[in-house]
Each structure stands twice: as C-alpha cells, then as structure tokens.
PDB file of C-alpha atoms in Angstrom:
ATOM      1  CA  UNK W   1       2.804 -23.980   0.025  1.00 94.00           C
ATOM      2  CA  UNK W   2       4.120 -20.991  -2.098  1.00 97.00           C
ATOM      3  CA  UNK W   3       7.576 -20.839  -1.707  1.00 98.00           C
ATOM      4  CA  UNK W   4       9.274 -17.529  -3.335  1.00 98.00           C
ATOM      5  CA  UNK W   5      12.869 -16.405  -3.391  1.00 98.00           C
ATOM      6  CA  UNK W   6      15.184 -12.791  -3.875  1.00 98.00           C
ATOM      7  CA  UNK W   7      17.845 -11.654  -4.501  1.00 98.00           C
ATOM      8  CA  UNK W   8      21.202 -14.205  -4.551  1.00 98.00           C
ATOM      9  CA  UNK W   9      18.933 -16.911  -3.153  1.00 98.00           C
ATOM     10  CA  UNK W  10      16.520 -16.541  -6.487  1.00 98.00           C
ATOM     11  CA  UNK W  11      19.380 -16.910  -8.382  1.00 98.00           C
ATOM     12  CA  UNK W  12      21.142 -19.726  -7.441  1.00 98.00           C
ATOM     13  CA  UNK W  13      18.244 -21.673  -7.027  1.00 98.00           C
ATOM     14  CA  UNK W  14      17.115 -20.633 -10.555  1.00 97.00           C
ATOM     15  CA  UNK W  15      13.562 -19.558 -10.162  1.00 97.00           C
ATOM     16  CA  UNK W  16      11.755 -17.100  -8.259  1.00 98.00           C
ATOM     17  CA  UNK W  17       8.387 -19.338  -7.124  1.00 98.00           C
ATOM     18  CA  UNK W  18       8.262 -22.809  -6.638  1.00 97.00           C
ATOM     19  CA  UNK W  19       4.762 -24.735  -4.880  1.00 97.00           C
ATOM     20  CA  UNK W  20       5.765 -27.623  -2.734  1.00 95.00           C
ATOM     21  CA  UNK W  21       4.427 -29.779  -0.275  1.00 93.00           C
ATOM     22  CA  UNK W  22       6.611 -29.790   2.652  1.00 92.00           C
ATOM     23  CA  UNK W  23       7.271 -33.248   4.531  1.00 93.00           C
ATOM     24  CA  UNK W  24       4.913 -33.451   7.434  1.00 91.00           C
ATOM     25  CA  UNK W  25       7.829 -33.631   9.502  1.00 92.00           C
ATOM     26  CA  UNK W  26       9.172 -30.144   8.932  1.00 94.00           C
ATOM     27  CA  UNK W  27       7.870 -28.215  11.754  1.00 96.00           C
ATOM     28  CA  UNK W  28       9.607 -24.936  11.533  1.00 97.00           C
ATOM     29  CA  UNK W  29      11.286 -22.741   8.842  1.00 97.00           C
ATOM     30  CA  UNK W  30      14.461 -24.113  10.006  1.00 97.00           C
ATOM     31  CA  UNK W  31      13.358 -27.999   8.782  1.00 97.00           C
ATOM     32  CA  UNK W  32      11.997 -26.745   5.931  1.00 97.00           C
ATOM     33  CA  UNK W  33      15.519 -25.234   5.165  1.00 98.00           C
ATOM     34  CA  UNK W  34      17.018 -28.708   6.131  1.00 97.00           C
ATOM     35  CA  UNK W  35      14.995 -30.388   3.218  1.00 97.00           C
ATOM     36  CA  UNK W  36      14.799 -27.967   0.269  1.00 98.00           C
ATOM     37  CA  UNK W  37      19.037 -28.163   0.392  1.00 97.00           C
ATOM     38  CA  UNK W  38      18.292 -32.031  -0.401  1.00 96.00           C
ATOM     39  CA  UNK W  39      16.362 -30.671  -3.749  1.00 96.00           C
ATOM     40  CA  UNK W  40      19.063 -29.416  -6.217  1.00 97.00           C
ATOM     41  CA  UNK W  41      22.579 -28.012  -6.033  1.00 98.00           C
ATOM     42  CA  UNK W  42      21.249 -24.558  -6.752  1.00 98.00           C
ATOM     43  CA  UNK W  43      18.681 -24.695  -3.191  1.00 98.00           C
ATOM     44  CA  UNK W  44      22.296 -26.572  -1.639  1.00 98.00           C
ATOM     45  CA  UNK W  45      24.263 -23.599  -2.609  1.00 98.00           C
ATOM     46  CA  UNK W  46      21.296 -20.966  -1.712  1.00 98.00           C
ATOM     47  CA  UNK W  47      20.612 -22.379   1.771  1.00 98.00           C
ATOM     48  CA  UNK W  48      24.236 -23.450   2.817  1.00 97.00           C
ATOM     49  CA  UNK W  49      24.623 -21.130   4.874  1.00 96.00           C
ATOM     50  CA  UNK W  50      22.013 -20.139   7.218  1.00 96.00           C
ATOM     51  CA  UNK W  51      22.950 -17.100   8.996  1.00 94.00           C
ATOM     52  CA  UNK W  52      22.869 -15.196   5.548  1.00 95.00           C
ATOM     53  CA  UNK W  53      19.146 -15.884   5.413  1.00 97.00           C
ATOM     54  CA  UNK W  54      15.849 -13.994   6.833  1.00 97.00           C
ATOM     55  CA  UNK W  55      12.604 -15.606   6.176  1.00 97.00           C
ATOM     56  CA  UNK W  56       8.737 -14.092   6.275  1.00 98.00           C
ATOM     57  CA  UNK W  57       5.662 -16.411   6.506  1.00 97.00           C
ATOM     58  CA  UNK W  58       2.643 -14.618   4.980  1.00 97.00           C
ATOM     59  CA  UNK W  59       4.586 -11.212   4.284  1.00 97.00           C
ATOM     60  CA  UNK W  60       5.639 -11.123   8.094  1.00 95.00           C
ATOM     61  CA  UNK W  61       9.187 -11.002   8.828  1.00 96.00           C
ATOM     62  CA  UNK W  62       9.630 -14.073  10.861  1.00 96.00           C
ATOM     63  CA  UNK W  63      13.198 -16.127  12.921  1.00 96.00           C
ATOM     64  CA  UNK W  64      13.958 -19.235  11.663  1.00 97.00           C
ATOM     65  CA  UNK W  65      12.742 -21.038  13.959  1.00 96.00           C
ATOM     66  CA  UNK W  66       8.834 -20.081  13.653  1.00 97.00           C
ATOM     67  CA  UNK W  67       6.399 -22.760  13.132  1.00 96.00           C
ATOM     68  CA  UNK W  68       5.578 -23.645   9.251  1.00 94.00           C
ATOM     69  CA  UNK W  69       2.071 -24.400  10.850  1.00 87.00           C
ATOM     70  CA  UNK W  70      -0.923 -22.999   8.490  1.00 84.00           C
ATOM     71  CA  UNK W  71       1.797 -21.085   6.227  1.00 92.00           C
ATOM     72  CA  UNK W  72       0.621 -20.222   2.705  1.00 95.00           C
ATOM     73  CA  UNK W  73       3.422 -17.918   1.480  1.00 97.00           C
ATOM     74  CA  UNK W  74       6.665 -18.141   2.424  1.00 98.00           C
ATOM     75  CA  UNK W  75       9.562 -16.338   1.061  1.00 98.00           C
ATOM     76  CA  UNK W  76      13.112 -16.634   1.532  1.00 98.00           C
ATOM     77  CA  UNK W  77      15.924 -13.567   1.292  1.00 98.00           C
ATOM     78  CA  UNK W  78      19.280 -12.343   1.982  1.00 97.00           C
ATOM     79  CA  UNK W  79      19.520  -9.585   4.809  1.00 96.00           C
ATOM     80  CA  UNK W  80      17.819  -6.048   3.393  1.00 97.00           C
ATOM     81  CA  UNK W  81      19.891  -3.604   1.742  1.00 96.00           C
ATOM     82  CA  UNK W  82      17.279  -0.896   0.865  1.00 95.00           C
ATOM     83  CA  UNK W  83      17.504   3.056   1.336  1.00 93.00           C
TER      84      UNK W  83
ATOM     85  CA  UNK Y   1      -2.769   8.319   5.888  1.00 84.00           C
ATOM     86  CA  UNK Y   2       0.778   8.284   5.191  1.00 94.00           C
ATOM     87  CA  UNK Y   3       1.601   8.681   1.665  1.00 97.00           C
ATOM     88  CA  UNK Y   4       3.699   5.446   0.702  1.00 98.00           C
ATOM     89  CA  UNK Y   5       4.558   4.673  -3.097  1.00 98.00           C
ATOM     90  CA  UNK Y   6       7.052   2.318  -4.419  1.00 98.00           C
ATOM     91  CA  UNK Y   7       7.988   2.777  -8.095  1.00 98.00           C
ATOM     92  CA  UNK Y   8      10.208   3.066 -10.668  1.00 98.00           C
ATOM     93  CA  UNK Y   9       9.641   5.763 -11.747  1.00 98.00           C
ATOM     94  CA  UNK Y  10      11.821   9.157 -10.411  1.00 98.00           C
ATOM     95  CA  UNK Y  11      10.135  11.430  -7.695  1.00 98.00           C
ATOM     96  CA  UNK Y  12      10.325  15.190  -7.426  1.00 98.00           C
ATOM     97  CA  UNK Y  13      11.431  15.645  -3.490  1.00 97.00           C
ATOM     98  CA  UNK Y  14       9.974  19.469  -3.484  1.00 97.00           C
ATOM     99  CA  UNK Y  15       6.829  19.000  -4.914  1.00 97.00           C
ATOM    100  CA  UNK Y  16       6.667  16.131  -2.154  1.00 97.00           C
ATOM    101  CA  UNK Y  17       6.772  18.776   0.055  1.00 97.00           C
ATOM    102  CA  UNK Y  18       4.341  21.290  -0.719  1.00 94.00           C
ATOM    103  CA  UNK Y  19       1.999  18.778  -0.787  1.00 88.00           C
ATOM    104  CA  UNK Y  20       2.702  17.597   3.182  1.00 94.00           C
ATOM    105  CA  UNK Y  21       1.276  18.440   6.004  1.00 85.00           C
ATOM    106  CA  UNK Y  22      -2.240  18.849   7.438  1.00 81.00           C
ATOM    107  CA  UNK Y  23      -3.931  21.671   9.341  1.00 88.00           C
ATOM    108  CA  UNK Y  24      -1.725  22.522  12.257  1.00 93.00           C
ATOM    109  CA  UNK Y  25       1.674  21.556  10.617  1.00 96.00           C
ATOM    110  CA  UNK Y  26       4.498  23.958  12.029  1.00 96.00           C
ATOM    111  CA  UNK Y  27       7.155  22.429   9.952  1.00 97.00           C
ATOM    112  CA  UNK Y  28       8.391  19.578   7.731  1.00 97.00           C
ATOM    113  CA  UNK Y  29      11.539  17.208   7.832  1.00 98.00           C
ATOM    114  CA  UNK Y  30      12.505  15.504   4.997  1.00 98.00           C
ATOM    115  CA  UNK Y  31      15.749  12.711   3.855  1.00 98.00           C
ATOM    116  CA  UNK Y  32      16.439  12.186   0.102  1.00 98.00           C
ATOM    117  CA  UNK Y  33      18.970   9.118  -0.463  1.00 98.00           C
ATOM    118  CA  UNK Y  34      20.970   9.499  -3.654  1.00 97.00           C
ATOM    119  CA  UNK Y  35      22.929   6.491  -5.289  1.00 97.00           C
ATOM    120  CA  UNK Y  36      26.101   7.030  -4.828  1.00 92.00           C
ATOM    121  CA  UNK Y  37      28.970   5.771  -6.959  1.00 90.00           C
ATOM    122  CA  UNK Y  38      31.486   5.131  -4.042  1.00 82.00           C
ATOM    123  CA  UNK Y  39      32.966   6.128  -1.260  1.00 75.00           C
ATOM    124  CA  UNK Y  40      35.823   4.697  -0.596  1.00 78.00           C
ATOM    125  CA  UNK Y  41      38.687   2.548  -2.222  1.00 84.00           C
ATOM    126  CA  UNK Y  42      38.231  -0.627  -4.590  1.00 85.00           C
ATOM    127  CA  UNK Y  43      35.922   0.389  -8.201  1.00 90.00           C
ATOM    128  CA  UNK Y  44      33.323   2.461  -8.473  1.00 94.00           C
ATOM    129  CA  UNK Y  45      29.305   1.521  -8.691  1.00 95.00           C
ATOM    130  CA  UNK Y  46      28.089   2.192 -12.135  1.00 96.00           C
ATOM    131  CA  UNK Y  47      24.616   1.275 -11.474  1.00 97.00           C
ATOM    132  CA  UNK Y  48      22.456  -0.073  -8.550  1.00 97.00           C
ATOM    133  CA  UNK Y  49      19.558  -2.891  -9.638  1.00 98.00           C
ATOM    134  CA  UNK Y  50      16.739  -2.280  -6.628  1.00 98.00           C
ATOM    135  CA  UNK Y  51      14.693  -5.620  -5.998  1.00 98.00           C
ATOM    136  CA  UNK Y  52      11.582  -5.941  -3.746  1.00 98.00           C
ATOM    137  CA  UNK Y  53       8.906  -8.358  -2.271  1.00 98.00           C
ATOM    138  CA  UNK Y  54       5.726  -6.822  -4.043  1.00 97.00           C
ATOM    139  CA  UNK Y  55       2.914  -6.782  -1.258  1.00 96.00           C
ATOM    140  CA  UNK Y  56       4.862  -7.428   1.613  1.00 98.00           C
ATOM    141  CA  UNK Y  57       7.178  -4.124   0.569  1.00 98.00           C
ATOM    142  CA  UNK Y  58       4.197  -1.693   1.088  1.00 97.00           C
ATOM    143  CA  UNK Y  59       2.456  -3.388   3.760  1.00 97.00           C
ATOM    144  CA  UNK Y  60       6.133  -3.519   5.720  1.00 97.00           C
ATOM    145  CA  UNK Y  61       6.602   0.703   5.127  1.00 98.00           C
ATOM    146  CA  UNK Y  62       3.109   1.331   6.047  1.00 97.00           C
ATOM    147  CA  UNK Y  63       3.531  -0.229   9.135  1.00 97.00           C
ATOM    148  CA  UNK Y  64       6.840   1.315   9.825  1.00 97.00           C
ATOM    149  CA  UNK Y  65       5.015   4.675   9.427  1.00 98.00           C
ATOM    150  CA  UNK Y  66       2.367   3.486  11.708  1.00 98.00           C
ATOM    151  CA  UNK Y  67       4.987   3.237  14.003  1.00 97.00           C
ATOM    152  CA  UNK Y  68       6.114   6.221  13.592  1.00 98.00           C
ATOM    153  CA  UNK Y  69       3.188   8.158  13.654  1.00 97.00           C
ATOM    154  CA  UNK Y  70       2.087   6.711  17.015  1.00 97.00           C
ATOM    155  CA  UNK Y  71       5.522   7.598  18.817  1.00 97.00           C
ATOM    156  CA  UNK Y  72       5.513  11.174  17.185  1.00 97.00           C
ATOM    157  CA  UNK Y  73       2.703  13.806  16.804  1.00 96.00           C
ATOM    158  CA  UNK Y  74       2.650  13.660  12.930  1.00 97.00           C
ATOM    159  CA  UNK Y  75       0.720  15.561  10.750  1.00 97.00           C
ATOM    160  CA  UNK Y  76       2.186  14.027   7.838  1.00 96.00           C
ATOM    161  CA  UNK Y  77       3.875  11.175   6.527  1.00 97.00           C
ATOM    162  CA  UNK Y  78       5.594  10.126   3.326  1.00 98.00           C
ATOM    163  CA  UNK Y  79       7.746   7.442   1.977  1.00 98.00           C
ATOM    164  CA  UNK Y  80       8.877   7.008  -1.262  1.00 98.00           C
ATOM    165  CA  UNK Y  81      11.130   4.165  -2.605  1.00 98.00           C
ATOM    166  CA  UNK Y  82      12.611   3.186  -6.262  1.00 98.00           C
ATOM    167  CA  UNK Y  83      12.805  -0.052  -7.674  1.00 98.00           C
ATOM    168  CA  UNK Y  84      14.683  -1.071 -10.515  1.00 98.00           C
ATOM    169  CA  UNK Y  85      17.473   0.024 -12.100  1.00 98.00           C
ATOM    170  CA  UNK Y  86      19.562   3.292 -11.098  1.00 98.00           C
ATOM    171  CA  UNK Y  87      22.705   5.333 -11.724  1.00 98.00           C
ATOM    172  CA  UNK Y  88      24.391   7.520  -9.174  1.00 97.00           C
ATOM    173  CA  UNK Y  89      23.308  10.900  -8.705  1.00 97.00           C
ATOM    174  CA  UNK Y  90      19.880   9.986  -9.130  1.00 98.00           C
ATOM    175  CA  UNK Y  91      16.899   9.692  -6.431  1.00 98.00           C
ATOM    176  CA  UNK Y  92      16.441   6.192  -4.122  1.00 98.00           C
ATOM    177  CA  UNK Y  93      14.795   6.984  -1.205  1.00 98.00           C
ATOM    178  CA  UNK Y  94      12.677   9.879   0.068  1.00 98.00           C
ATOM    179  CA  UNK Y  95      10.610  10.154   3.864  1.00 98.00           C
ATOM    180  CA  UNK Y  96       9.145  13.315   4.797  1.00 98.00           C
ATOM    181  CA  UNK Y  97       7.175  13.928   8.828  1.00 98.00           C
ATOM    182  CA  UNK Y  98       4.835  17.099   9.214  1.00 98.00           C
ATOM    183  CA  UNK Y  99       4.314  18.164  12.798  1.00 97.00           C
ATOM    184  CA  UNK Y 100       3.741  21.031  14.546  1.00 97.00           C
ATOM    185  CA  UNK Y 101       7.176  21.700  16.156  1.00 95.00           C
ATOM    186  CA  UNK Y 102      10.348  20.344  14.728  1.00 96.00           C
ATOM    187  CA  UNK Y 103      11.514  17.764  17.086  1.00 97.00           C
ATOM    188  CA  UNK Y 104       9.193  15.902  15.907  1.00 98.00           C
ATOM    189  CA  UNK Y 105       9.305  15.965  12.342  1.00 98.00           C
ATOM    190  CA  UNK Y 106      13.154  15.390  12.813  1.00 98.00           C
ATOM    191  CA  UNK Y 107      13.038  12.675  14.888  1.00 98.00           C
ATOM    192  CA  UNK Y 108      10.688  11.148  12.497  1.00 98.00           C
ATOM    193  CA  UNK Y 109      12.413  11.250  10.059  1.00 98.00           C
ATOM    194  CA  UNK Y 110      15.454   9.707  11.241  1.00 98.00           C
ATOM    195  CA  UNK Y 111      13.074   7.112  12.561  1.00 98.00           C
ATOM    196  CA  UNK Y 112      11.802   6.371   9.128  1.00 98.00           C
ATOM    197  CA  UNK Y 113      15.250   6.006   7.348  1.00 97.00           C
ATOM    198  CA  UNK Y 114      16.665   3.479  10.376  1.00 96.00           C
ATOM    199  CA  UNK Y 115      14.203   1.441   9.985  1.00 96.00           C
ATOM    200  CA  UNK Y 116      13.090   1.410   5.963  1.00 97.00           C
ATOM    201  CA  UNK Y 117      17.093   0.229   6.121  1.00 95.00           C
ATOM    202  CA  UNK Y 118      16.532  -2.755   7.897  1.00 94.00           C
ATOM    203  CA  UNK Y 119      12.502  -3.562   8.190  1.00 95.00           C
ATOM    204  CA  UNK Y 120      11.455  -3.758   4.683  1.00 97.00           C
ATOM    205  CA  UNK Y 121      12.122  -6.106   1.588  1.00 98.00           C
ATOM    206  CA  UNK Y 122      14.099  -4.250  -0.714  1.00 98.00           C
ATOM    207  CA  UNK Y 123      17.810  -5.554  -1.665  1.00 98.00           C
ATOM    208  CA  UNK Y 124      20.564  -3.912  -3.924  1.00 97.00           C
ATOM    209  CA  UNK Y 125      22.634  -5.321  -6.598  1.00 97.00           C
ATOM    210  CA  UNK Y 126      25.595  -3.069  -7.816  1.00 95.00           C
ATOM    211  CA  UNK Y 127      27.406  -3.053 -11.032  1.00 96.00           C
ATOM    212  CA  UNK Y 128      30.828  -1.878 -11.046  1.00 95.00           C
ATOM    213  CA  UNK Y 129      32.593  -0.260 -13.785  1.00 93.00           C
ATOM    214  CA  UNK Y 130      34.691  -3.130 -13.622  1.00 93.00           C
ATOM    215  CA  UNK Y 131      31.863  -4.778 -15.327  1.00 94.00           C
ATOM    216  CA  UNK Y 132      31.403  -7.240 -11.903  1.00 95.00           C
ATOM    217  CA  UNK Y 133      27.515  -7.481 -10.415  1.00 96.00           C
ATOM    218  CA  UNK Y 134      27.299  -8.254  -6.969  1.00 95.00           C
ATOM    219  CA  UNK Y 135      24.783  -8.028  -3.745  1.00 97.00           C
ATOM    220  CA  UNK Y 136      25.176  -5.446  -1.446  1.00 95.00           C
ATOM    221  CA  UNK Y 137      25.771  -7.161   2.063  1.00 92.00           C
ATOM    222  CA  UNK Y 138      23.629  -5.652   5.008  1.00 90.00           C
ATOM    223  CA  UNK Y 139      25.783  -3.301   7.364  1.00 89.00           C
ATOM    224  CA  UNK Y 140      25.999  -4.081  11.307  1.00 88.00           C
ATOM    225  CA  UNK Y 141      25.928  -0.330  11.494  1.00 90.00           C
ATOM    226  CA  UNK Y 142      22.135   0.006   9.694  1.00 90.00           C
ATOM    227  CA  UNK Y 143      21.415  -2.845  12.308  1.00 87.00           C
ATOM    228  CA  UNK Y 144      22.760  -0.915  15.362  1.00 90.00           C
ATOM    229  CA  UNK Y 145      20.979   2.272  14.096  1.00 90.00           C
ATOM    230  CA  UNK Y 146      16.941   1.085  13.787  1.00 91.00           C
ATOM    231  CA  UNK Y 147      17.937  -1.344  17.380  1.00 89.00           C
ATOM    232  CA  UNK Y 148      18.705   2.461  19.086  1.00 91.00           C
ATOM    233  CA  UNK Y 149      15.239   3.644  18.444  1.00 89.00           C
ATOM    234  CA  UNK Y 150      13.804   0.626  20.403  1.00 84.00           C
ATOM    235  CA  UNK Y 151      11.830   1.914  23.567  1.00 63.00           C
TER     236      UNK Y 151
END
C-alpha cells in the first residue's frame, strides 16, 4: 500500500511516501493509525493525536473508521486550509 | 466543462471573465481571494507556502463544480487555485458561475468558495515576519459555512 503524507504530518514523519504492508489485522484507517505510531517517533508525534487528522483512500475523502479493504493509495493530512 | 486549473503560476481575474459564459449567459459572478498579511493582533504573515494532493486536488474541485452545476443553472464554471509560495496582496483563489439570471451565478459562487475551503486538499503554511513558519489551523467557521449549503 502507498502511504503518502502533507503538510505537518509529512514533516514530522520525515518523508512524504512510504510503501508498507499493513498487518492483516488492521481493518480500518483507524488500526492502521494504531500501528504506524509503533514505527518511529516522527509517525508517534504525527499520529498522536487523532482528531487533527483527515484521511482519503484512493483520492476520496474518507472517516477514520473506513475499511483499509482493497486500498492502494492512502494519504494522510491535517484539516484543509485552502482558499 | 468547468474550467479548473491549479498552478503556480498568477492568474489574470478579468481576462477570466471575458472568456466565461456560454450562449444564453445573462450575467457572471465571480470571488478573487487575496493573501492577506493579517487581520488582527499578534505579527503579521510575510508569506503563505500553498501545499496540495496532486490528482486528488483537481479531481476533488471538479467534483465540487459538478455539484454546483447540478444545483444551479450554470452556463459557466471556473476555478482557479495557486500553489506554492505567495506574498500578500497577490492572487490565491479565483471561482467564477455564468447563468442566465444572477441568483444563480451568485449563489454559485458562494457555493464554490464554502466548499473549495473545506472539500479539497490544499493546506497553508504562513511565515511571519517574526521569522516563525507555522500551519494554518482549519476554522469551525469555514466548517459551519460549506455544512449550510447542505440540502
């Protein structure tokens, strides 16, 4: 899976794309959260706090608790600020 | 086809203009953001760095003009957006309706700004002249403004 990251999140976990295989138990965007905080301090810091972070699956804005299921891009980001 | 473009690169909002609007257009409504280099108390923004999610960024405003153009009777749509870096005074954001009758053009319009704000991938970092860079947090109040237009 393609994992990519903006804004604050990119740069505390010190790169914008990273491919990982997430554990088979990770159902949903939440679980995936859950495991890439065990990764580094940088993803710790990034995903500490979870209601400062919006999620889309396949360039579809998506809640945190959608199904990883047959994801191939997923992309994690701070709430939008554009306009 | 709406018109949507995402660049760097500065836009001219009047030559946006004349160039909007099928057959049967009665009148065009248009928003240009500016960057602005504060409004209120604590230092002032020196520059604003835009980011975005290439691909999901145009697919997001095309869809948000698709939504647009099937609640209103459009004859014209465009939406504009910088990336990169900017100072204030210059050009952001730009979204222009053509319609036959102004209501809705306008209501468009206002349409098209709510929700850019809060349904697609673009996020601002600000430098101050203090020297400080920092994230601009999302307002509650852009929130509360796209959830109104929700039928």
């Amino acid at each position: 899976m393609k994992l990519l990251y903006f804004a604050w999140l990119r740069e505390k976990i010190g790169q914008a794309e990273e491919n990982l295989t997430p554990p088979e138990n990770a159902a949903t965007v939440h679980d995936l959260i859950v495991w890439l905080r065990t990764r580094s301090p940088g993803h710790a810091a990034a995903f500490a706090d979870t209601k400062l972070i919006r999620c889309a699956i396949d360039q579809e804005f998506v809640s945190l608790d959608a199904p990883l299921a047959s994801a191939a891009e997923l992309a994690f980001f701070p709430p939008v600020t554009g306009g | 086809m709406p018109r949507i473009l995402v660049q760097a690169a500065d836009f001219n909002p009047g030559a946006e203009l004349a160039h909007l609007g099928g057959s049967g257009t009665g009148g065009i409504a248009s928003f240009t953001g500016i960057v602005r280099a504060g409004d209120g108390p604590g230092p002032r923004v020196s520059a604003l760095t835009l980011e975005h999610y290439p691909g999901m960024t145009e697919a997001a405003l095309a869809k948000i003009a698709a939504r647009a153009q099937a609640r209103w009777a459009l004859t014209g749509c465009t939406i504009i957006h910088r990336i990169g870096r900017l100072l204030p005074g210059e050009n952001i954001v730009f979204v222009a309706a053509a319609s036959a009758h102004r209501g809705d053009a306008l209501q468009a319009v206002a349409f098209l700004i709510d929700y850019l704000k809060t349904g697609a991938p673009f996020w601002k970092a600000e430098e101050l002249e203090t020297g400080e860079r920092r994230w601009v947090a999302a307002r509650a109040a852009d929130e509360t403004a796209a959830a109104a237009w929700h039928e």
